[in-house]
mmCIF file of C-alpha atoms in Angstrom:
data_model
loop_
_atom_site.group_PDB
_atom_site.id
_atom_site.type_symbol
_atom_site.label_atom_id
_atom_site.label_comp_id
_atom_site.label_asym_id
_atom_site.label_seq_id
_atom_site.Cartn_x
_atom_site.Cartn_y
_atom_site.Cartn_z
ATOM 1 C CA UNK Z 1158 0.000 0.000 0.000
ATOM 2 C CA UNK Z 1159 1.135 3.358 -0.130
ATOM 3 C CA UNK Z 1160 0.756 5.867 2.202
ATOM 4 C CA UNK Z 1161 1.049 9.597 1.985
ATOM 5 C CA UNK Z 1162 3.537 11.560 4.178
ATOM 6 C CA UNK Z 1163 4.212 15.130 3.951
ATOM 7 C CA UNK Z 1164 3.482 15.906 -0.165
ATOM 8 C CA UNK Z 1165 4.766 12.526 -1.197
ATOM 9 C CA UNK Z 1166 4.410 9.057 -0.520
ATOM 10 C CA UNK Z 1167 5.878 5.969 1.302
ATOM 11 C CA UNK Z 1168 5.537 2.517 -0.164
ATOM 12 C CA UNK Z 1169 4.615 0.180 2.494
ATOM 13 C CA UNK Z 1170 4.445 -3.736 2.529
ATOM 14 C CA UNK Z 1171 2.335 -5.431 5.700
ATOM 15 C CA UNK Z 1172 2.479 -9.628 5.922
ATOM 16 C CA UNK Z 1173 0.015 -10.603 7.931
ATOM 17 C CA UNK Z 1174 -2.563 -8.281 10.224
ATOM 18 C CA UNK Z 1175 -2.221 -5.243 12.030
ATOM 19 C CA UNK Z 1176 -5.096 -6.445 14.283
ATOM 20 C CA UNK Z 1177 -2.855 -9.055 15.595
ATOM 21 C CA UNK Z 1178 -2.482 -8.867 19.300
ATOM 22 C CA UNK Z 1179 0.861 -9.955 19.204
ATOM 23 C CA UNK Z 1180 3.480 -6.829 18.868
ATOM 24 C CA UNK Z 1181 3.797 -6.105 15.077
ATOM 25 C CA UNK Z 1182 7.054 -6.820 13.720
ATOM 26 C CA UNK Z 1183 8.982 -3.342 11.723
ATOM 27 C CA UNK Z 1184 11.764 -4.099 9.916
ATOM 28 C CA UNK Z 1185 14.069 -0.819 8.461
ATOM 29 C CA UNK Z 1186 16.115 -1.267 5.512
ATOM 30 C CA UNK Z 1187 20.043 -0.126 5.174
ATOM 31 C CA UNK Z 1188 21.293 2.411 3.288
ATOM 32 C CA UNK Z 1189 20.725 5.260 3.657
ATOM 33 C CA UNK Z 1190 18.942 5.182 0.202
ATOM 34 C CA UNK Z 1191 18.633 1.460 -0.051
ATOM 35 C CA UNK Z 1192 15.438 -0.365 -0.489
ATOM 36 C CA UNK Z 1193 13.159 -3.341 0.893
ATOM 37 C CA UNK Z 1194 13.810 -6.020 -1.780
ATOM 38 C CA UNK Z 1195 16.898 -7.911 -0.155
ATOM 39 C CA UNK Z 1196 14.973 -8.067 3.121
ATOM 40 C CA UNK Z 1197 12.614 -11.145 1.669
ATOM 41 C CA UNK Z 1198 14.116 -13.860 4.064
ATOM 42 C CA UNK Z 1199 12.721 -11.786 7.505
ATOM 43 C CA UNK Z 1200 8.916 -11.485 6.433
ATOM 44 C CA UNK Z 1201 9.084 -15.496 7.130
ATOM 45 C CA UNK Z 1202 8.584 -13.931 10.693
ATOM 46 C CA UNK Z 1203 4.958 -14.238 9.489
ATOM 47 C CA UNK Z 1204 4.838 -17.944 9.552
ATOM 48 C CA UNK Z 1205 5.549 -17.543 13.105
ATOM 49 C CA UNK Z 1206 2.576 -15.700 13.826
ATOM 50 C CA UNK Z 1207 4.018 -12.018 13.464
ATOM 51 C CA UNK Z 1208 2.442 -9.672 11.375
ATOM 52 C CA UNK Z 1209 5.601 -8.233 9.468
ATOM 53 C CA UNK Z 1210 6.159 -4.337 8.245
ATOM 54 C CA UNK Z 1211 8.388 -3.138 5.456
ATOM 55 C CA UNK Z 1212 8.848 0.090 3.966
ATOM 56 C CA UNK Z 1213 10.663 1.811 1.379
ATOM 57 C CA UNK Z 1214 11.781 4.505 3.023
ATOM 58 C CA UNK Z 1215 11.469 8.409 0.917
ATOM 59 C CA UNK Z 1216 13.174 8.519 -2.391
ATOM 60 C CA UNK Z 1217 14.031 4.670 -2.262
ATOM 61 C CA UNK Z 1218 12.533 1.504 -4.071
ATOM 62 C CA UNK Z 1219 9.009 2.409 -4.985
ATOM 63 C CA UNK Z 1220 8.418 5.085 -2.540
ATOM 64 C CA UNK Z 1221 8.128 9.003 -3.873
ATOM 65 C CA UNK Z 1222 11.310 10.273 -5.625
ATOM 66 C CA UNK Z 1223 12.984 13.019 -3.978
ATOM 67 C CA UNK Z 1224 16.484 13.648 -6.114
ATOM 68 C CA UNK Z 1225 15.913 16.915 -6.712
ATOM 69 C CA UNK Z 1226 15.581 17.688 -2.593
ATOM 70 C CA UNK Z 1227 18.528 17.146 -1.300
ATOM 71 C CA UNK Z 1228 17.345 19.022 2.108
ATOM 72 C CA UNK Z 1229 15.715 15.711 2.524
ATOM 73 C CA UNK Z 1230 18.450 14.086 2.558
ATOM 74 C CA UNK Z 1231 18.655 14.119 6.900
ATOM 75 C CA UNK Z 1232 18.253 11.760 9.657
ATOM 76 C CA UNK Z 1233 15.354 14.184 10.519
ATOM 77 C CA UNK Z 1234 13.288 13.039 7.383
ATOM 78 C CA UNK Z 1235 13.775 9.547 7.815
ATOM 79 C CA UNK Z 1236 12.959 9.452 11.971
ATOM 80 C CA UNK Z 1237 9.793 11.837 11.221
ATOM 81 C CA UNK Z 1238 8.545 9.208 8.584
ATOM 82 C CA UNK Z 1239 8.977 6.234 10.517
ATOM 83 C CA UNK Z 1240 6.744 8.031 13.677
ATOM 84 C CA UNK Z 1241 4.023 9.001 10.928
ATOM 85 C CA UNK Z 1242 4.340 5.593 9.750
ATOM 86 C CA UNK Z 1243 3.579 4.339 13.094
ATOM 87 C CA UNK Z 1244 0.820 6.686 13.626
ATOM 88 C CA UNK Z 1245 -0.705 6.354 10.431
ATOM 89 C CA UNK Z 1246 -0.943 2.703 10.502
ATOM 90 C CA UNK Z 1247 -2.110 2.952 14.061
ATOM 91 C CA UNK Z 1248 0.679 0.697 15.428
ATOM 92 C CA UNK Z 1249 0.572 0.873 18.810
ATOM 93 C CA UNK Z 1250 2.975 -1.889 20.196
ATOM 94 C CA UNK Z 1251 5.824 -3.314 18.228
ATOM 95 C CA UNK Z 1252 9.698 -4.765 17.512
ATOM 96 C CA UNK Z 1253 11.830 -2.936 15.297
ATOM 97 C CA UNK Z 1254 14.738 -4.600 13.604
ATOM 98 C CA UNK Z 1255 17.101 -1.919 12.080
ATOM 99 C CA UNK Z 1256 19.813 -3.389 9.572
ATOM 100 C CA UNK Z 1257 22.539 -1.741 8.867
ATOM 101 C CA UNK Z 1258 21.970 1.949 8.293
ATOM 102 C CA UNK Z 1259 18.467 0.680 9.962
ATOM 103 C CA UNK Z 1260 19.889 0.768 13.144
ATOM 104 C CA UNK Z 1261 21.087 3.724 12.796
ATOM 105 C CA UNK Z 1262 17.342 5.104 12.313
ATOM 106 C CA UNK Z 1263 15.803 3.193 14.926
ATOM 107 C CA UNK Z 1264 18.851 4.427 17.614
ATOM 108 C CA UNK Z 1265 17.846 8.336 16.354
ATOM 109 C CA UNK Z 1266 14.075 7.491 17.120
ATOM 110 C CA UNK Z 1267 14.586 5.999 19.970
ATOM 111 C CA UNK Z 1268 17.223 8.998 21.367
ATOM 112 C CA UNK Z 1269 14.362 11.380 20.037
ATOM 113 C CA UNK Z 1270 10.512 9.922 20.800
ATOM 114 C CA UNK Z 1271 11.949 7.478 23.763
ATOM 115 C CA UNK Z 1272 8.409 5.743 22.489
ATOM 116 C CA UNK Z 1273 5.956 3.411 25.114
ATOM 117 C CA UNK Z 1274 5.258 1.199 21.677
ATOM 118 C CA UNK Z 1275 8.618 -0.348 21.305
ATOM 119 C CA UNK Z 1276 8.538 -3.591 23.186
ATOM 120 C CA UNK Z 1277 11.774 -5.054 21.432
ATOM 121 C CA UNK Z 1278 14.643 -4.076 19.604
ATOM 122 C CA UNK Z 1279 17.238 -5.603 16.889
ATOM 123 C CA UNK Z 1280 19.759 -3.977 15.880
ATOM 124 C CA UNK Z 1281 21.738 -5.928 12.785
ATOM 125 C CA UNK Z 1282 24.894 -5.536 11.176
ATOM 126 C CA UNK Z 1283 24.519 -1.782 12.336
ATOM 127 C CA UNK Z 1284 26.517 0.463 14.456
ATOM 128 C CA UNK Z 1285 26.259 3.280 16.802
ATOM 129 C CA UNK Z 1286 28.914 5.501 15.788
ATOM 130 C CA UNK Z 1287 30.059 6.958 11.817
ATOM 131 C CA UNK Z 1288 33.418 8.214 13.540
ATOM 132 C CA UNK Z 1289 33.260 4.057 15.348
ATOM 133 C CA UNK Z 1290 32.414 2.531 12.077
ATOM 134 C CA UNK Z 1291 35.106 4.106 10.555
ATOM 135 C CA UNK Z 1292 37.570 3.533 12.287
ATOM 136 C CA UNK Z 1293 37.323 0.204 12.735
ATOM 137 C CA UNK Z 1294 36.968 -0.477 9.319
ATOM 138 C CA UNK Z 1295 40.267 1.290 9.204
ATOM 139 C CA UNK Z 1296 41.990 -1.447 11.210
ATOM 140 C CA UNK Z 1297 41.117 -4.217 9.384
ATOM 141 C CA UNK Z 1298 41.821 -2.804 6.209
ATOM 142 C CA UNK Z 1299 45.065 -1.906 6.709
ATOM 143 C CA UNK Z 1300 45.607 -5.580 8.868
ATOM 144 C CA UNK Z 1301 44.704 -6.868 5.135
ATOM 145 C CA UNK Z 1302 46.915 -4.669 3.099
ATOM 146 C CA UNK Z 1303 51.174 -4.428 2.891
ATOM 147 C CA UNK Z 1304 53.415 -1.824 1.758
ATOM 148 C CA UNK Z 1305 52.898 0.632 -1.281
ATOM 149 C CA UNK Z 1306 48.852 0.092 -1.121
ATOM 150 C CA UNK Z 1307 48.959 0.261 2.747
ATOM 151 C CA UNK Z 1308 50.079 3.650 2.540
ATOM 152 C CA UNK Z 1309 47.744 4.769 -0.122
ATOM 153 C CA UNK Z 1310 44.739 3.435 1.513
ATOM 154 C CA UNK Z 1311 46.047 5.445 4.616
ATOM 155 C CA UNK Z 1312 46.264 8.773 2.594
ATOM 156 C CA UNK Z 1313 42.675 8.238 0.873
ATOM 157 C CA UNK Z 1314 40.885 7.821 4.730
ATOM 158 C CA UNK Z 1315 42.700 10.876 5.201
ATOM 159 C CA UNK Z 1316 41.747 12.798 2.438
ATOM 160 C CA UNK Z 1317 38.241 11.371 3.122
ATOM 161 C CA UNK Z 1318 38.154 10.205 -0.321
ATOM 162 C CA UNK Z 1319 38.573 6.590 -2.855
ATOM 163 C CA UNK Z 1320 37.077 7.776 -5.701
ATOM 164 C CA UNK Z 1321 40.596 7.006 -7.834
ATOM 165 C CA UNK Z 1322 41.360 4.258 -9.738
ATOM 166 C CA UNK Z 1323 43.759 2.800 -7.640
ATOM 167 C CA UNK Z 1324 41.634 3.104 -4.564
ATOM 168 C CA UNK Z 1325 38.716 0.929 -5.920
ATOM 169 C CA UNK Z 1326 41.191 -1.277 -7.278
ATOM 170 C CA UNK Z 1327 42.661 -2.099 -3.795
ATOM 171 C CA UNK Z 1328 39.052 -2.414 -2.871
ATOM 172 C CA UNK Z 1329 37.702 -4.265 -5.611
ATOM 173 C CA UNK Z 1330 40.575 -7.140 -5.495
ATOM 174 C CA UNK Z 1331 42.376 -6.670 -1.678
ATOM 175 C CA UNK Z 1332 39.426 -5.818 0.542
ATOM 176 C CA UNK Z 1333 36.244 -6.999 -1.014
ATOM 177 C CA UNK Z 1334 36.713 -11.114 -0.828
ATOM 178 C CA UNK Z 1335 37.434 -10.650 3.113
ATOM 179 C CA UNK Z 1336 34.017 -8.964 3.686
ATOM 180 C CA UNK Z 1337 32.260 -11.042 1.237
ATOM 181 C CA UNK Z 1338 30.208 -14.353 1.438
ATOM 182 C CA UNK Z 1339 27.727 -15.620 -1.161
ATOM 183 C CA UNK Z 1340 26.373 -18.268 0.516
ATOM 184 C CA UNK Z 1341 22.113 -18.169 0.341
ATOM 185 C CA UNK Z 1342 20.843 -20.818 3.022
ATOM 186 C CA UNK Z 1343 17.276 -19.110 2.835
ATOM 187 C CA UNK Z 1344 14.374 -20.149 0.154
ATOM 188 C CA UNK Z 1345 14.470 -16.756 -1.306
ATOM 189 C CA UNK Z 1346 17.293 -15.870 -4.378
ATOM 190 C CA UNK Z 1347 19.049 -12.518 -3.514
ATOM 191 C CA UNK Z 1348 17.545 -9.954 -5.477
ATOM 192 C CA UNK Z 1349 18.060 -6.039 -5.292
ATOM 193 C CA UNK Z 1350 15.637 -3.313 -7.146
ATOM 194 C CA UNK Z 1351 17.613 -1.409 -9.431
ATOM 195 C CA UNK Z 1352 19.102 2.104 -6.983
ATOM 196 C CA UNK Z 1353 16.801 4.590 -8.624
ATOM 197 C CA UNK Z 1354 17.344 7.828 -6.365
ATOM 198 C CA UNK Z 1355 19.055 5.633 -3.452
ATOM 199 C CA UNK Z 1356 22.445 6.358 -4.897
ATOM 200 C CA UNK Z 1357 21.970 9.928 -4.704
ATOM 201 C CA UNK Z 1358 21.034 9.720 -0.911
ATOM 202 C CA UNK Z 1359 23.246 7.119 0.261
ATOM 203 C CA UNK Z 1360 26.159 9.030 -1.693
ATOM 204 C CA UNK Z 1361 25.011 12.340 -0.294
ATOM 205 C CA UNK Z 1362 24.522 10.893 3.093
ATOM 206 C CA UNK Z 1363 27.331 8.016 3.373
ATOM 207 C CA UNK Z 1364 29.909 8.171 0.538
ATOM 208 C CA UNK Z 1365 30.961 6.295 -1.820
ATOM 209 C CA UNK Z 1366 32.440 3.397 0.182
ATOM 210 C CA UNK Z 1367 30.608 0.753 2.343
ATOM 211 C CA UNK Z 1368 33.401 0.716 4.816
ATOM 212 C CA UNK Z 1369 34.140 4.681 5.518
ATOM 213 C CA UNK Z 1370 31.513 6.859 6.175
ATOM 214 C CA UNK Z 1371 32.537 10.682 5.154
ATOM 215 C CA UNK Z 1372 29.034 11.847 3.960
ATOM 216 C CA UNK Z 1373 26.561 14.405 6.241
ATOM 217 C CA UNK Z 1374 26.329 11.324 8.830
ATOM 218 C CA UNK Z 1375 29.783 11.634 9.105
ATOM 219 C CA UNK Z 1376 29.256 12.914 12.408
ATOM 220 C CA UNK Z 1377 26.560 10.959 13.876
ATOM 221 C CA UNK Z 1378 26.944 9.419 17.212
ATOM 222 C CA UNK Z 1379 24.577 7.806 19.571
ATOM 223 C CA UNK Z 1380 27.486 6.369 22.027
ATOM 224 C CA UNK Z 1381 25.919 8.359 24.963
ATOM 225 C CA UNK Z 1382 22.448 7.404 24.720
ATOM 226 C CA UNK Z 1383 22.618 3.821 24.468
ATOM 227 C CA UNK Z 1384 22.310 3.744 27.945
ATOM 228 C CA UNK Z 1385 19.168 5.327 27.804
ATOM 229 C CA UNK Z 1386 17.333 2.095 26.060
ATOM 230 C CA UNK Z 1387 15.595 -0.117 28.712
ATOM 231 C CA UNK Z 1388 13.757 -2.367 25.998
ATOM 232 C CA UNK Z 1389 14.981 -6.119 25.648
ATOM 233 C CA UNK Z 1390 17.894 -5.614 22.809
ATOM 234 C CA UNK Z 1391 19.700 -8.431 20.119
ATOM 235 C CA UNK Z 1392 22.466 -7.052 18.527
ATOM 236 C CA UNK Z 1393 23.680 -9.513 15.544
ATOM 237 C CA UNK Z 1394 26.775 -9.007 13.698
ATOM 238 C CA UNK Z 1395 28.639 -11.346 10.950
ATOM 239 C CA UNK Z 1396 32.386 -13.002 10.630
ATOM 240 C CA UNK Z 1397 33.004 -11.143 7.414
ATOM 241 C CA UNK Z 1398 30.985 -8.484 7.951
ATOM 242 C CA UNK Z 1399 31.283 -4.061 7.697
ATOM 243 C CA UNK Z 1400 30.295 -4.133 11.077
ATOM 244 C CA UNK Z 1401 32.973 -5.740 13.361
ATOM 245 C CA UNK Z 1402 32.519 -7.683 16.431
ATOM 246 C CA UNK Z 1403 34.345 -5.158 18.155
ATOM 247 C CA UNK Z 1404 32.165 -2.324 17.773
ATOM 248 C CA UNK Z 1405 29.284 -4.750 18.038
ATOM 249 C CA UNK Z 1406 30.747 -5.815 21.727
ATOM 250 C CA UNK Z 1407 31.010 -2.302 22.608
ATOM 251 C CA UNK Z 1408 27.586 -1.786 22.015
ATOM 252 C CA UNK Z 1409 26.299 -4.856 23.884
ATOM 253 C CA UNK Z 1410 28.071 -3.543 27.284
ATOM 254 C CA UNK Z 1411 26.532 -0.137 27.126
ATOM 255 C CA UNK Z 1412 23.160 -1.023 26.478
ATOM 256 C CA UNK Z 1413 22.065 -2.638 29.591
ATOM 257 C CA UNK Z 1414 20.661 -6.696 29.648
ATOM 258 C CA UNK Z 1415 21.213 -6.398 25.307
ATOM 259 C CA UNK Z 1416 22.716 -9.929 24.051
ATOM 260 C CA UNK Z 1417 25.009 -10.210 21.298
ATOM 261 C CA UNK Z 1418 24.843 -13.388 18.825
ATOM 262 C CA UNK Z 1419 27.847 -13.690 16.218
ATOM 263 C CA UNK Z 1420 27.030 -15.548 13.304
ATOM 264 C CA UNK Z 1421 30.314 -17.010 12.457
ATOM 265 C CA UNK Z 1422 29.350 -17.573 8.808
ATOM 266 C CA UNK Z 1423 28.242 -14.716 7.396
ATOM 267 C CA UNK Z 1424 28.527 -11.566 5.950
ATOM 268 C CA UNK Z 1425 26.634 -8.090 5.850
ATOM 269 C CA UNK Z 1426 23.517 -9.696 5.095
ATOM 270 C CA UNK Z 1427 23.205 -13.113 7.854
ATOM 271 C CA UNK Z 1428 19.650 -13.518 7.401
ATOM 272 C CA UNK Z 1429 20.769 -15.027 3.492
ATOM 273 C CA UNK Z 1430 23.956 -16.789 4.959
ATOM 274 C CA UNK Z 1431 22.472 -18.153 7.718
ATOM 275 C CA UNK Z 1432 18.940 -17.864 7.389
ATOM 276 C CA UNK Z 1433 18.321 -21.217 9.836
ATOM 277 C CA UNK Z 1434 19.852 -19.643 12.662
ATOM 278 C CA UNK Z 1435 18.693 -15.704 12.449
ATOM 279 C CA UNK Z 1436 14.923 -17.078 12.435
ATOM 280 C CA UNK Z 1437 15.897 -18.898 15.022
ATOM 281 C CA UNK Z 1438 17.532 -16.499 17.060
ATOM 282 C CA UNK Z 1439 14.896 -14.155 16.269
ATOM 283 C CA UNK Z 1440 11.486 -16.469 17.049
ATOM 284 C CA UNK Z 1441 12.984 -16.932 20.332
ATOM 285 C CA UNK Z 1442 14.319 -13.462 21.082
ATOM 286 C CA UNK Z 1443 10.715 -11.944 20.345
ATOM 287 C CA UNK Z 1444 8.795 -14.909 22.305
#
């Protein structure tokens, strides 16, 4: 369905009923300016008895196009369109699982509406800190790299910047295979929508690497109010993944009672690479 929100609209998909009386289950895509379509594997939730809520969040996958408002492109927009999506929809109790750049919205919501309806968080592959992110990133890449293209890599996170040749070459054929699994355990093929607008946003708002954030989010950091969440918390983070155990472990000590479950085979995306065990981690996390 879509639903409007402000003069455009958001594209919304709902398994299952919102008249459940179980909590409904809201699941927030990465990016920023990414899309619903690799998310396929989690609506299974519904087969468990949750009703299960995706949305393409403004100017990505099928919701309204906003490339030529790039004072859209904040965290403000995106946490004032997931509380209208909440109200509009009449959602009054619910789980949020925030993937990736995900987590990163539901942690801003959270910090900003501290809201009675959350009953449950997830927080996957996602991170708390740009400046964190970033620098851990750092350290594994150069643990993986040696001499001439050690010290290149160095001088493009300094100059915020790997835009050259050389820089996605080092990327493409030094970094990429140790962050990288294609392994599929779940029923569903991995399929993307084509970017659309997304590239604008996540390029405006990210950069143009998955590992280094140097966009406008460059300096967002919700370090200090993790201790502020008092809802049962999961925090799931892969082997080969852009979001390291390390970070992942700092997260799980500051938000009080959270439990941290490393999936040992998997990459960015562990609800493809090990699909058996994120259900099951999540059916009995949510209850």
């Amino acid at each position: 369905m879509k639903i409007p929100y402000r003069k455009y609209h958001t594209c919304v998909y709902i398994y299952g009923s919102l008249s459940s009386k179980r909590p409904v289950v809201i699941i927030l895509h990465g990016g920023p300016g990414g899309n619903t379509a690799i998310y396929r594997p989690l609506t299974d939730l519904v087969k468990y008895g949750y009703t299960v809520v995706l949305y393409d969040q403004l100017g990505c996958g099928k919701s309204s196009s906003i490339r030529d408002h790039e004072e859209l492109y904040t965290m403000a927009t995106y946490v004032d369109e997931l509380d209208h999506l909440l109200k509009y929809l009449k959602i009054k109790n619910y789980y949020l699982i925030g993937h990736s750049w995900g987590g990163m919205l539901a942690l801003s919501y959270i910090h900003q509406y501290q809201p009675m309806g959350l009953k449950k968080l997830v927080l996957f592959s996602s991170l708390y800190s740009t400046k964190a992110w970033n620098e851990s990133n750092l350290e594994r890449c150069l643990s993986l790299l040696k001499g001439e293209d050690k010290k290149y890599w160095l001088s493009c996170y300094k100059n915020q910047s790997f835009s050259s040749q050389k820089a996605r070459r080092i990327f493409k054929e030094k970094l990429l295979p140790h962050y990288k699994n294609k392994t599929n355990t779940s029923p569903y093929p991995y399929r993307k929508y084509p970017h659309y607008d997304g590239k604008f946003i996540y390029r405006k708002m990210w950069g143009s690497n998955d590992m280094f954030g140097f966009g406008t989010l460059l300096n967002w950091d919700e370090s200090k109010t993790l201790k502020q969440i008092k809802v049962p918390t999961l925090i799931l983070c892969g082997r080969y993944d852009q979001s390291r155990l390390s970070m992942n472990q700092k997260m799980q000590r500051a938000i009080k009672g959270s439990q941290l479950v490393y999936l040992t085979k998997s990459a960015h995306c562990g609800y493809f690479n090990e699909y058996p065990k994120v259900m099951k981690t999540l059916v009995a996390f949510f209850g």
